[in-house]
Amino acid sequence: MPIKSEPVEVNIGPQHPSTHGVFRMVAKIDGERIVDVKMIVGYLHRSMEKLAEERTFTQNIPFTDRMDYLAAMSGNLGYCLSVEKLAGVEVPERAQYLRVIFAELQRVASHCMATGAFINDCGAWQTPVMYAFRDREKVLDLFEMTCGARLTTNYMRIGGVAFDIPDEFLPALDRLINDDLPFRFEEYDQLLVGNEIIMMRARDVGMVSPEMAINASLSGPLLRSAGIAWDIRKADPYCVYDRMQFDIPVGYNGDAYDRMCIRIEEMKQSLRIIRQAVHDLPGGPHKTDVPLAIRPPAGEAYSRVESPKGELGFYVVSDGGPAPYRWHVRAPSLINLSVLREMTIGKSIADAIVTLGSIDINVGELDR
Amino acid sequence: MPHAATLTLAGTHVADRIRTALPDAIRSASADIVTLEPASAFEAMRFLRDDEELDGKFLVQMCSVDMITHIDLVYHFASLAQNHIFEVKVPADHEHPEVPSISPLWSGAILQEREIYDLMGVKFPGHPELTRLFLWESFPGHPLRKDFMSMPGGRKSGLSQFPKQVAGETGQEFRPAAPGTGE
Amino acid sequence: MTMLLSLLTIVTDNWWDIRDLSNVSGAVLDIIDDLGGPAWLIYIVSALLGTLAIISFIGGVAIINIWVERRVVGRMQSRLGPNRLGPFGLLQPIADAIKLMQKEVLQPKSAPGLIFTLAPIMFTIPGIAMMAVLPWGRNMSLANVDVGILYILGLSSLGALAVFMAGYSSNNKYALFGSMRVIAMLVSYEIPIVLSLLGIVLFTGTMNPQGIVLFQEHYWSLMILLQPLAFIIYFFSVSAELNRTPADIAEAESEIVGGYHTEYSGMKFGLFYAAELINAVAVSAIISTLFLGGWWAYKLDEIVPGWMIYIGKIYTVYFVFVWTRGTLPRFRIDQLLAFAWKWLTPMALLNIVMVSAEVTIWEESGLSAGIVLPIYMVINTAAAGAIIYAFVRFLAPKFERFPTQLRFYSNIDVPSLPAVAAPPDRAKVSV
């Protein structure tokens, strides 16, 4: 006689140690196997797109910090690029190089956090997060040195960057990228990449095929893990990325393990870019003179950057006034989640947690 | 070979290409913007996804803009293989906006359509589960519309709309200028 | 008056002799005898003295180990750990305990109160009770039980029952998942535990923990050298039973929040927390007794008191437990159960076959232990290595079909993909 059983509904989140914020997954579970997943978001919705319509273009920059609070510089950069594209503002060379340096430092910080949190989701008891925080702190120290803030930097401006780097910045950066971080990344390689338990946990988990990845508009490490060499920095070079030599790490299988390896490799590539940018860093002004209440001509612009989470796009419509008529953010965290259901169905709860960790969402950006 | 940097396809080029298969699908086309007929928008998008030259397999993003007279849905499509990007607009009625859902074609559109439904109130027939994404079901109104929470006397709290266009104290309903007609 | 005189005698005659704490209790019992106490009183008092000693040790351990664990793991995580309260943060556990006692004990309305309350108490008892049969010195054994190992095995599975009670009575889905996992683990891991200890019992011919220590002392050989495979199996199995990483799936924090103790708060949670440390120490004590020679350490126990050696060994093993906890990620439940059935159980069976053969050869040939045991040590160590290597070679999960290296592209490169079919219909829920 078959045993009569029915699936149990379990709320994973909004208050759960591994949902990376206030994100809720309603999972229907049959034993340990997930039958259906529904995601519920919006706990951190701050209606930034509406608020932005009532503030000037410059006043909107802090919003981009608060979106992806783990990668504030990338948000700043993407937004400023879109307004500059709309208004036709020329950015001085030095500012462009500084932007590249800070965006790449931010990528290192964000990927550190993502890798650490991912291993934590695999069940290691806080150690990887602490290691990752240790390395991230050093990057944030540099941010603090330059713009006074560690997390919500508000550093980029329309037409450049807010401040030039202080004198002690370059020696500190040199120590960081030549002595400190390469050693740490070697440690990551030894501890994580060959780790049997992590392989057992993350191989074949959260699989995404190339067709699925493109159809679901995935971007960032999620798309690259599926075997597609796509990086906005290469495909649609902004700032001075076309002058930099770097590689795109690409996985074979599209599973969580590949994504972790890709993040670690990308951090190394970021260091490579920073070294070149520091070497070529020109003098000159760090900002063009742009009126604080800039009024771009009526029109629209869509510009995108490769943020650590994926393709971060800003669609700005102006009616000629000092505030954007409409401001839309293409949030990679939100769009990357569209495959969550396909990735988790049929797997166990533990796999679902690992999958969510490997997507690397940021709820601040997801809910905006 | 993909382009070295992303090429933005001209709207007229995209429109011409779509016209070869679906002659009535284009409402208007300029150098920047292609506007599709809402009735045949789904077919047109299926065409531009599967077409070899346009190759819009990657839905970069979709969003909505309240243009007062109507609501524009803005789609950006890209071809990763050829590295180009183009923009397509679908206008919808302002009072009862309805645009066919493209989530049967792109699964990446599912969440974005839910977001647009939530914040702009555009309905997408054909969407598998059209519920609000961020706000709760009983939330009054759709925040991203320009007439959401307008102040008494038709005043708006917006920066660009507020200063000079509130003419007189007649209490007439205030309508901000459409983009392009501002100062 | 006589009593005072006798006490004075202890202080003057035996004050220096801390090597054997049983002298102290012996002196106390002598006093009772001198005062003309009846035999049953002596019997009760001797039991009470031993119990008092063990409970105070366990209580101290529960307090100190909070500090030890936090501090050691802190260093492993490249931070300091608690260092504010008292010297080296030593008073931190006391502050923790006071905080836990002050907290309100919340209980779900729909929880069956008796089971809910009993569970943490049940969880604490086995760890303490297990210490009763373990020898602390040559004469320092509270209960010299001849079936001590059976007693230990019986008690160690009782903890899982308490966890199940907690999970079941919490009326919480996460807690239920935790307790389900615990039962699945109990069924799987009890077997390798029993089988690995069977090897020792076969070798020594006794189930008495004191007897096992005396065997090791008599033949001048540590059990870990004679039974390396059994040690490895036992160590992994108990770390699974103890719910410590890499096998802490019952309370897997990142998956099911807290597992069985999700709904517990205040001192009830404190009991769970303390019992976890107590159990870890109890298991470390078992390992040091059975495998590491207990209070005996070659010539060292003639200089240093046996119980000090014993505590030193306990904390060495405990450190390894903390070390694994601070280092390894967690297995998935199916991997963990497969590990028990596919690896540990067959390995333990092989071990038993080997031990039986060795014991038979030893008894039949009549060779002296001085020749046989070193040979066995070498053979068993080599065999353990060979068996583990063979299992890894043939049973380890294979990742060959996945290339481990990433590809690197200096330009974008997107394969031309076929036209993608419609995404799966989300409206349908496949149940």
Short mmCIF file of N, CA, C and O in Angstrom, two decimals, chain C residues 214-314:
data_model
loop_
_atom_site.label_atom_id
_atom_site.label_comp_id
_atom_site.label_asym_id
_atom_site.label_seq_id
_atom_site.Cartn_x
_atom_site.Cartn_y
_atom_site.Cartn_z
N LEU C 214 44.04 -0.62 31.29
CA LEU C 214 45.04 -1.48 31.90
C LEU C 214 45.71 -2.37 30.86
O LEU C 214 46.91 -2.65 30.95
N PHE C 215 44.92 -2.82 29.88
CA PHE C 215 45.50 -3.60 28.78
C PHE C 215 46.59 -2.80 28.07
O PHE C 215 47.69 -3.28 27.82
N GLN C 216 46.25 -1.53 27.78
CA GLN C 216 47.22 -0.70 27.08
C GLN C 216 48.45 -0.47 27.92
O GLN C 216 49.58 -0.43 27.43
N GLU C 217 48.24 -0.34 29.25
CA GLU C 217 49.39 -0.13 30.13
C GLU C 217 50.22 -1.40 30.22
O GLU C 217 51.45 -1.36 30.16
N HIS C 218 49.52 -2.51 30.31
CA HIS C 218 50.23 -3.79 30.49
C HIS C 218 51.09 -4.12 29.29
O HIS C 218 52.24 -4.54 29.43
N TYR C 219 50.51 -3.91 28.10
CA TYR C 219 51.27 -4.27 26.89
C TYR C 219 52.03 -3.10 26.31
O TYR C 219 52.63 -3.21 25.24
N TRP C 220 51.95 -1.95 27.01
CA TRP C 220 52.82 -0.83 26.61
C TRP C 220 52.52 -0.38 25.17
O TRP C 220 53.39 -0.09 24.38
N SER C 221 51.25 -0.37 24.84
CA SER C 221 50.92 -0.01 23.45
C SER C 221 49.59 0.74 23.43
O SER C 221 48.62 0.31 24.04
N LEU C 222 49.57 1.86 22.72
CA LEU C 222 48.34 2.63 22.61
C LEU C 222 47.40 1.95 21.62
O LEU C 222 47.83 1.38 20.62
N MET C 223 46.10 2.03 21.91
CA MET C 223 45.12 1.37 21.06
C MET C 223 45.04 2.04 19.68
O MET C 223 44.70 1.40 18.70
N ILE C 224 45.35 3.34 19.64
CA ILE C 224 45.25 4.02 18.34
C ILE C 224 46.26 3.46 17.36
O ILE C 224 46.03 3.44 16.15
N LEU C 225 47.40 2.94 17.89
CA LEU C 225 48.37 2.34 16.99
C LEU C 225 47.96 0.94 16.57
O LEU C 225 48.23 0.51 15.45
N LEU C 226 47.28 0.24 17.51
CA LEU C 226 46.83 -1.11 17.16
C LEU C 226 45.59 -1.08 16.28
O LEU C 226 45.37 -1.97 15.48
N GLN C 227 44.76 -0.07 16.47
CA GLN C 227 43.49 -0.01 15.75
C GLN C 227 43.31 1.33 15.05
O GLN C 227 42.35 2.07 15.33
N PRO C 228 44.18 1.69 14.15
CA PRO C 228 44.06 3.03 13.53
C PRO C 228 42.78 3.18 12.72
O PRO C 228 42.15 4.24 12.74
N LEU C 229 42.38 2.11 12.04
CA LEU C 229 41.19 2.20 11.21
C LEU C 229 39.95 2.41 12.07
O LEU C 229 39.10 3.26 11.78
N ALA C 230 39.88 1.66 13.18
CA ALA C 230 38.74 1.81 14.08
C ALA C 230 38.69 3.23 14.64
O ALA C 230 37.62 3.81 14.78
N PHE C 231 39.88 3.78 14.91
CA PHE C 231 39.91 5.15 15.43
C PHE C 231 39.33 6.13 14.42
O PHE C 231 38.52 6.98 14.76
N ILE C 232 39.73 5.99 13.18
CA ILE C 232 39.24 6.93 12.16
C ILE C 232 37.74 6.80 12.00
O ILE C 232 37.00 7.79 11.97
N ILE C 233 37.28 5.55 11.94
CA ILE C 233 35.84 5.33 11.79
C ILE C 233 35.08 5.91 12.98
O ILE C 233 34.08 6.61 12.83
N TYR C 234 35.59 5.60 14.17
CA TYR C 234 34.89 6.08 15.36
C TYR C 234 34.90 7.59 15.43
O TYR C 234 33.89 8.22 15.73
N PHE C 235 36.01 8.18 15.10
CA PHE C 235 36.10 9.64 15.18
C PHE C 235 35.10 10.29 14.24
O PHE C 235 34.37 11.21 14.62
N PHE C 236 35.03 9.80 13.02
CA PHE C 236 34.10 10.44 12.09
C PHE C 236 32.66 10.18 12.50
O PHE C 236 31.81 11.07 12.43
N SER C 237 32.38 8.95 12.94
CA SER C 237 31.00 8.63 13.29
C SER C 237 30.52 9.45 14.48
O SER C 237 29.39 9.94 14.48
N VAL C 238 31.36 9.58 15.51
CA VAL C 238 30.87 10.36 16.64
C VAL C 238 30.76 11.83 16.30
O VAL C 238 29.87 12.52 16.80
N SER C 239 31.63 12.32 15.41
CA SER C 239 31.46 13.74 15.07
C SER C 239 30.15 13.93 14.31
O SER C 239 29.55 15.00 14.38
N ALA C 240 29.69 12.88 13.61
CA ALA C 240 28.36 12.97 13.01
C ALA C 240 27.28 12.91 14.09
O ALA C 240 26.31 13.65 14.05
N GLU C 241 27.48 12.03 15.06
CA GLU C 241 26.46 11.92 16.11
C GLU C 241 26.42 13.14 17.00
O GLU C 241 25.38 13.46 17.58
N LEU C 242 27.55 13.81 17.10
CA LEU C 242 27.61 15.00 17.96
C LEU C 242 27.02 16.22 17.27
O LEU C 242 26.96 17.28 17.86
N ASN C 243 26.64 16.09 16.01
CA ASN C 243 26.14 17.23 15.25
C ASN C 243 27.18 18.32 15.11
O ASN C 243 26.89 19.50 15.27
N ARG C 244 28.38 17.94 14.85
CA ARG C 244 29.40 18.96 14.61
C ARG C 244 29.76 18.93 13.14
O ARG C 244 29.66 17.89 12.49
N THR C 245 30.15 20.10 12.59
CA THR C 245 30.58 20.09 11.21
C THR C 245 31.73 19.11 11.05
O THR C 245 32.53 18.97 11.98
N PRO C 246 31.86 18.42 9.97
CA PRO C 246 31.13 18.55 8.70
C PRO C 246 29.81 17.80 8.66
O PRO C 246 29.32 17.55 7.59
N ALA C 247 29.26 17.43 9.78
CA ALA C 247 28.05 16.61 9.76
C ALA C 247 26.95 17.22 10.61
O ALA C 247 26.14 16.52 11.17
N ASP C 248 26.92 18.54 10.70
CA ASP C 248 25.93 19.15 11.61
C ASP C 248 24.60 19.37 10.91
O ASP C 248 23.98 20.41 11.05
N ILE C 249 24.15 18.37 10.16
CA ILE C 249 22.95 18.59 9.36
C ILE C 249 21.70 18.73 10.21
O ILE C 249 20.70 19.23 9.75
N ALA C 250 21.74 18.30 11.47
CA ALA C 250 20.53 18.38 12.29
C ALA C 250 20.21 19.81 12.68
O ALA C 250 19.06 20.16 12.87
N GLU C 251 21.25 20.62 12.81
CA GLU C 251 20.98 22.02 13.15
C GLU C 251 21.54 22.94 12.09
O GLU C 251 21.72 24.12 12.33
N ALA C 252 21.78 22.38 10.90
CA ALA C 252 22.38 23.12 9.80
C ALA C 252 21.88 24.55 9.74
O ALA C 252 20.78 24.81 9.29
N GLU C 253 22.71 25.45 10.22
CA GLU C 253 22.23 26.82 10.40
C GLU C 253 21.86 27.46 9.09
O GLU C 253 20.87 28.18 9.00
N SER C 254 22.64 27.18 8.04
CA SER C 254 22.37 27.88 6.80
C SER C 254 21.20 27.26 6.06
O SER C 254 20.71 27.85 5.11
N GLU C 255 20.75 26.08 6.45
CA GLU C 255 19.64 25.46 5.73
C GLU C 255 18.35 25.53 6.52
O GLU C 255 17.35 26.07 6.07
N ILE C 256 18.37 24.91 7.71
CA ILE C 256 17.12 24.85 8.46
C ILE C 256 17.23 25.64 9.76
O ILE C 256 16.77 25.20 10.81
N VAL C 257 17.85 26.80 9.64
CA VAL C 257 17.94 27.81 10.70
C VAL C 257 18.61 27.26 11.95
O VAL C 257 19.77 27.51 12.19
N GLY C 258 17.88 26.54 12.80
CA GLY C 258 18.55 26.01 13.98
C GLY C 258 18.25 24.55 14.15
O GLY C 258 18.66 23.94 15.13
N GLY C 259 17.49 23.99 13.22
CA GLY C 259 17.11 22.59 13.38
C GLY C 259 16.25 22.40 14.61
O GLY C 259 15.32 23.18 14.84
N TYR C 260 16.60 21.44 15.42
CA TYR C 260 15.72 21.07 16.52
C TYR C 260 15.59 22.15 17.57
O TYR C 260 14.61 22.22 18.28
N HIS C 261 16.60 23.02 17.72
CA HIS C 261 16.45 24.03 18.76
C HIS C 261 16.02 25.39 18.22
O HIS C 261 16.29 26.42 18.82
N THR C 262 15.31 25.38 17.09
CA THR C 262 14.84 26.66 16.54
C THR C 262 13.94 27.39 17.52
O THR C 262 14.02 28.61 17.69
N GLU C 263 13.06 26.65 18.20
CA GLU C 263 12.04 27.30 19.03
C GLU C 263 12.50 27.51 20.47
O GLU C 263 11.74 28.01 21.27
N TYR C 264 13.70 27.09 20.80
CA TYR C 264 14.11 27.18 22.19
C TYR C 264 14.76 28.52 22.47
O TYR C 264 15.41 29.10 21.62
N SER C 265 14.56 28.99 23.68
CA SER C 265 15.18 30.26 24.06
C SER C 265 15.52 30.19 25.53
O SER C 265 15.16 29.24 26.23
N GLY C 266 16.21 31.21 26.00
CA GLY C 266 16.54 31.29 27.41
C GLY C 266 17.40 30.12 27.86
O GLY C 266 18.24 29.62 27.12
N MET C 267 17.17 29.70 29.07
CA MET C 267 18.04 28.67 29.65
C MET C 267 17.80 27.31 29.02
O MET C 267 18.67 26.45 29.06
N LYS C 268 16.60 27.12 28.42
CA LYS C 268 16.39 25.84 27.74
C LYS C 268 17.33 25.72 26.55
O LYS C 268 17.94 24.68 26.32
N PHE C 269 17.48 26.82 25.83
CA PHE C 269 18.46 26.82 24.75
C PHE C 269 19.86 26.70 25.34
O PHE C 269 20.71 26.00 24.80
N GLY C 270 20.05 27.37 26.48
CA GLY C 270 21.36 27.31 27.12
C GLY C 270 21.75 25.88 27.45
O GLY C 270 22.91 25.49 27.33
N LEU C 271 20.75 25.09 27.89
CA LEU C 271 21.03 23.69 28.19
C LEU C 271 21.46 22.95 26.94
O LEU C 271 22.41 22.15 26.97
N PHE C 272 20.77 23.21 25.82
CA PHE C 272 21.17 22.57 24.57
C PHE C 272 22.60 22.95 24.23
O PHE C 272 23.41 22.11 23.81
N TYR C 273 22.89 24.22 24.38
CA TYR C 273 24.20 24.73 24.02
C TYR C 273 25.27 24.08 24.90
O TYR C 273 26.31 23.63 24.41
N ALA C 274 24.96 24.04 26.21
CA ALA C 274 25.94 23.46 27.12
C ALA C 274 26.07 21.97 26.89
O ALA C 274 27.18 21.42 26.92
N ALA C 275 24.93 21.31 26.63
CA ALA C 275 24.97 19.86 26.46
C ALA C 275 25.79 19.49 25.24
O ALA C 275 26.45 18.45 25.21
N GLU C 276 25.75 20.36 24.22
CA GLU C 276 26.55 20.08 23.03
C GLU C 276 28.04 20.04 23.39
O GLU C 276 28.77 19.14 22.98
N LEU C 277 28.45 21.02 24.23
CA LEU C 277 29.84 21.04 24.65
C LEU C 277 30.14 19.86 25.56
O LEU C 277 31.20 19.22 25.46
N ILE C 278 29.19 19.54 26.47
CA ILE C 278 29.42 18.42 27.38
C ILE C 278 29.56 17.13 26.61
O ILE C 278 30.46 16.32 26.86
N ASN C 279 28.67 16.94 25.63
CA ASN C 279 28.75 15.72 24.83
C ASN C 279 30.08 15.63 24.10
O ASN C 279 30.67 14.56 23.99
N ALA C 280 30.51 16.77 23.58
CA ALA C 280 31.80 16.76 22.87
C ALA C 280 32.91 16.33 23.81
O ALA C 280 33.78 15.53 23.45
N VAL C 281 32.87 16.85 25.04
CA VAL C 281 33.92 16.49 26.00
C VAL C 281 33.79 15.02 26.39
O VAL C 281 34.79 14.30 26.51
N ALA C 282 32.54 14.56 26.57
CA ALA C 282 32.35 13.16 26.95
C ALA C 282 32.90 12.25 25.86
O ALA C 282 33.58 11.25 26.14
N VAL C 283 32.61 12.59 24.61
CA VAL C 283 33.11 11.75 23.52
C VAL C 283 34.62 11.83 23.43
O VAL C 283 35.30 10.82 23.19
N SER C 284 35.17 13.03 23.67
CA SER C 284 36.63 13.13 23.69
C SER C 284 37.20 12.25 24.79
O SER C 284 38.25 11.62 24.61
N ALA C 285 36.50 12.20 25.94
CA ALA C 285 36.97 11.37 27.04
C ALA C 285 36.93 9.90 26.64
O ALA C 285 37.87 9.14 26.95
N ILE C 286 35.87 9.50 25.94
CA ILE C 286 35.79 8.10 25.51
C ILE C 286 36.94 7.78 24.57
O ILE C 286 37.61 6.76 24.70
N ILE C 287 37.17 8.69 23.63
CA ILE C 287 38.25 8.45 22.68
C ILE C 287 39.58 8.36 23.40
O ILE C 287 40.40 7.48 23.14
N SER C 288 39.80 9.28 24.36
CA SER C 288 41.11 9.22 25.03
C SER C 288 41.22 7.97 25.90
O SER C 288 42.32 7.47 26.08
N THR C 289 40.10 7.49 26.44
CA THR C 289 40.19 6.26 27.22
C THR C 289 40.49 5.05 26.35
O THR C 289 41.40 4.27 26.62
N LEU C 290 39.68 4.90 25.30
CA LEU C 290 39.75 3.67 24.54
C LEU C 290 40.93 3.65 23.59
O LEU C 290 41.52 2.60 23.36
N PHE C 291 41.27 4.79 23.00
CA PHE C 291 42.29 4.78 21.96
C PHE C 291 43.62 5.36 22.41
O PHE C 291 44.65 5.00 21.88
N LEU C 292 43.55 6.30 23.36
CA LEU C 292 44.78 7.02 23.67
C LEU C 292 45.35 6.66 25.04
O LEU C 292 46.22 7.35 25.56
N GLY C 293 44.81 5.61 25.66
CA GLY C 293 45.42 5.13 26.88
C GLY C 293 44.95 5.77 28.16
O GLY C 293 45.52 5.53 29.22
N GLY C 294 43.91 6.61 28.09
CA GLY C 294 43.32 7.18 29.30
C GLY C 294 44.33 7.88 30.18
O GLY C 294 45.10 8.73 29.70
N TRP C 295 44.35 7.50 31.46
CA TRP C 295 45.24 8.17 32.42
C TRP C 295 46.68 7.70 32.28
O TRP C 295 47.57 8.22 32.92
N TRP C 296 46.93 6.68 31.46
CA TRP C 296 48.28 6.14 31.32
C TRP C 296 48.98 6.78 30.13
O TRP C 296 48.39 6.97 29.08
N ALA C 297 50.24 7.14 30.34
CA ALA C 297 50.99 7.68 29.23
C ALA C 297 52.45 7.25 29.36
O ALA C 297 53.30 8.02 29.80
N TYR C 298 52.73 6.01 29.00
CA TYR C 298 54.07 5.45 29.14
C TYR C 298 54.63 5.77 30.52
O TYR C 298 54.03 5.44 31.52
N LYS C 299 55.78 6.44 30.63
CA LYS C 299 56.35 6.68 31.95
C LYS C 299 55.79 7.95 32.61
O LYS C 299 56.05 8.21 33.78
N LEU C 300 55.07 8.72 31.81
CA LEU C 300 54.70 10.06 32.28
C LEU C 300 53.79 10.00 33.50
O LEU C 300 53.83 10.87 34.37
N ASP C 301 52.97 8.95 33.58
CA ASP C 301 51.97 8.93 34.66
C ASP C 301 52.61 8.67 36.02
O ASP C 301 51.93 8.71 37.04
N GLU C 302 53.91 8.37 36.05
CA GLU C 302 54.56 8.22 37.36
C GLU C 302 54.94 9.57 37.94
O GLU C 302 55.14 9.71 39.14
N ILE C 303 55.06 10.56 37.06
CA ILE C 303 55.43 11.90 37.53
C ILE C 303 54.19 12.76 37.67
O ILE C 303 53.98 13.41 38.68
N VAL C 304 53.39 12.75 36.62
CA VAL C 304 52.22 13.62 36.58
C VAL C 304 51.02 12.81 37.04
O VAL C 304 50.91 11.63 36.72
N PRO C 305 50.11 13.44 37.80
CA PRO C 305 48.91 12.70 38.20
C PRO C 305 48.12 12.23 36.99
O PRO C 305 48.00 12.95 35.98
N GLY C 306 47.56 11.02 37.09
CA GLY C 306 46.86 10.42 35.96
C GLY C 306 45.71 11.26 35.46
O GLY C 306 45.50 11.40 34.25
N TRP C 307 44.96 11.86 36.39
CA TRP C 307 43.80 12.62 35.94
C TRP C 307 44.20 13.87 35.17
O TRP C 307 43.45 14.35 34.31
N MET C 308 45.40 14.36 35.43
CA MET C 308 45.85 15.52 34.64
C MET C 308 46.17 15.10 33.23
O MET C 308 45.82 15.77 32.25
N ILE C 309 46.84 13.94 33.12
CA ILE C 309 47.12 13.40 31.78
C ILE C 309 45.82 13.20 31.03
O ILE C 309 45.68 13.54 29.85
N TYR C 310 44.85 12.67 31.77
CA TYR C 310 43.56 12.36 31.15
C TYR C 310 42.90 13.63 30.61
O TYR C 310 42.45 13.69 29.47
N ILE C 311 42.87 14.67 31.45
CA ILE C 311 42.25 15.92 31.00
C ILE C 311 43.03 16.50 29.82
O ILE C 311 42.45 17.01 28.85
N GLY C 312 44.35 16.37 29.87
CA GLY C 312 45.15 16.84 28.75
C GLY C 312 44.78 16.13 27.46
O GLY C 312 44.60 16.75 26.41
N LYS C 313 44.58 14.80 27.55
CA LYS C 313 44.21 14.05 26.36
C LYS C 313 42.82 14.44 25.88
O LYS C 313 42.57 14.58 24.67
N ILE C 314 41.90 14.61 26.85
CA ILE C 314 40.53 15.00 26.48
C ILE C 314 40.57 16.29 25.68
O ILE C 314 39.95 16.41 24.62
#
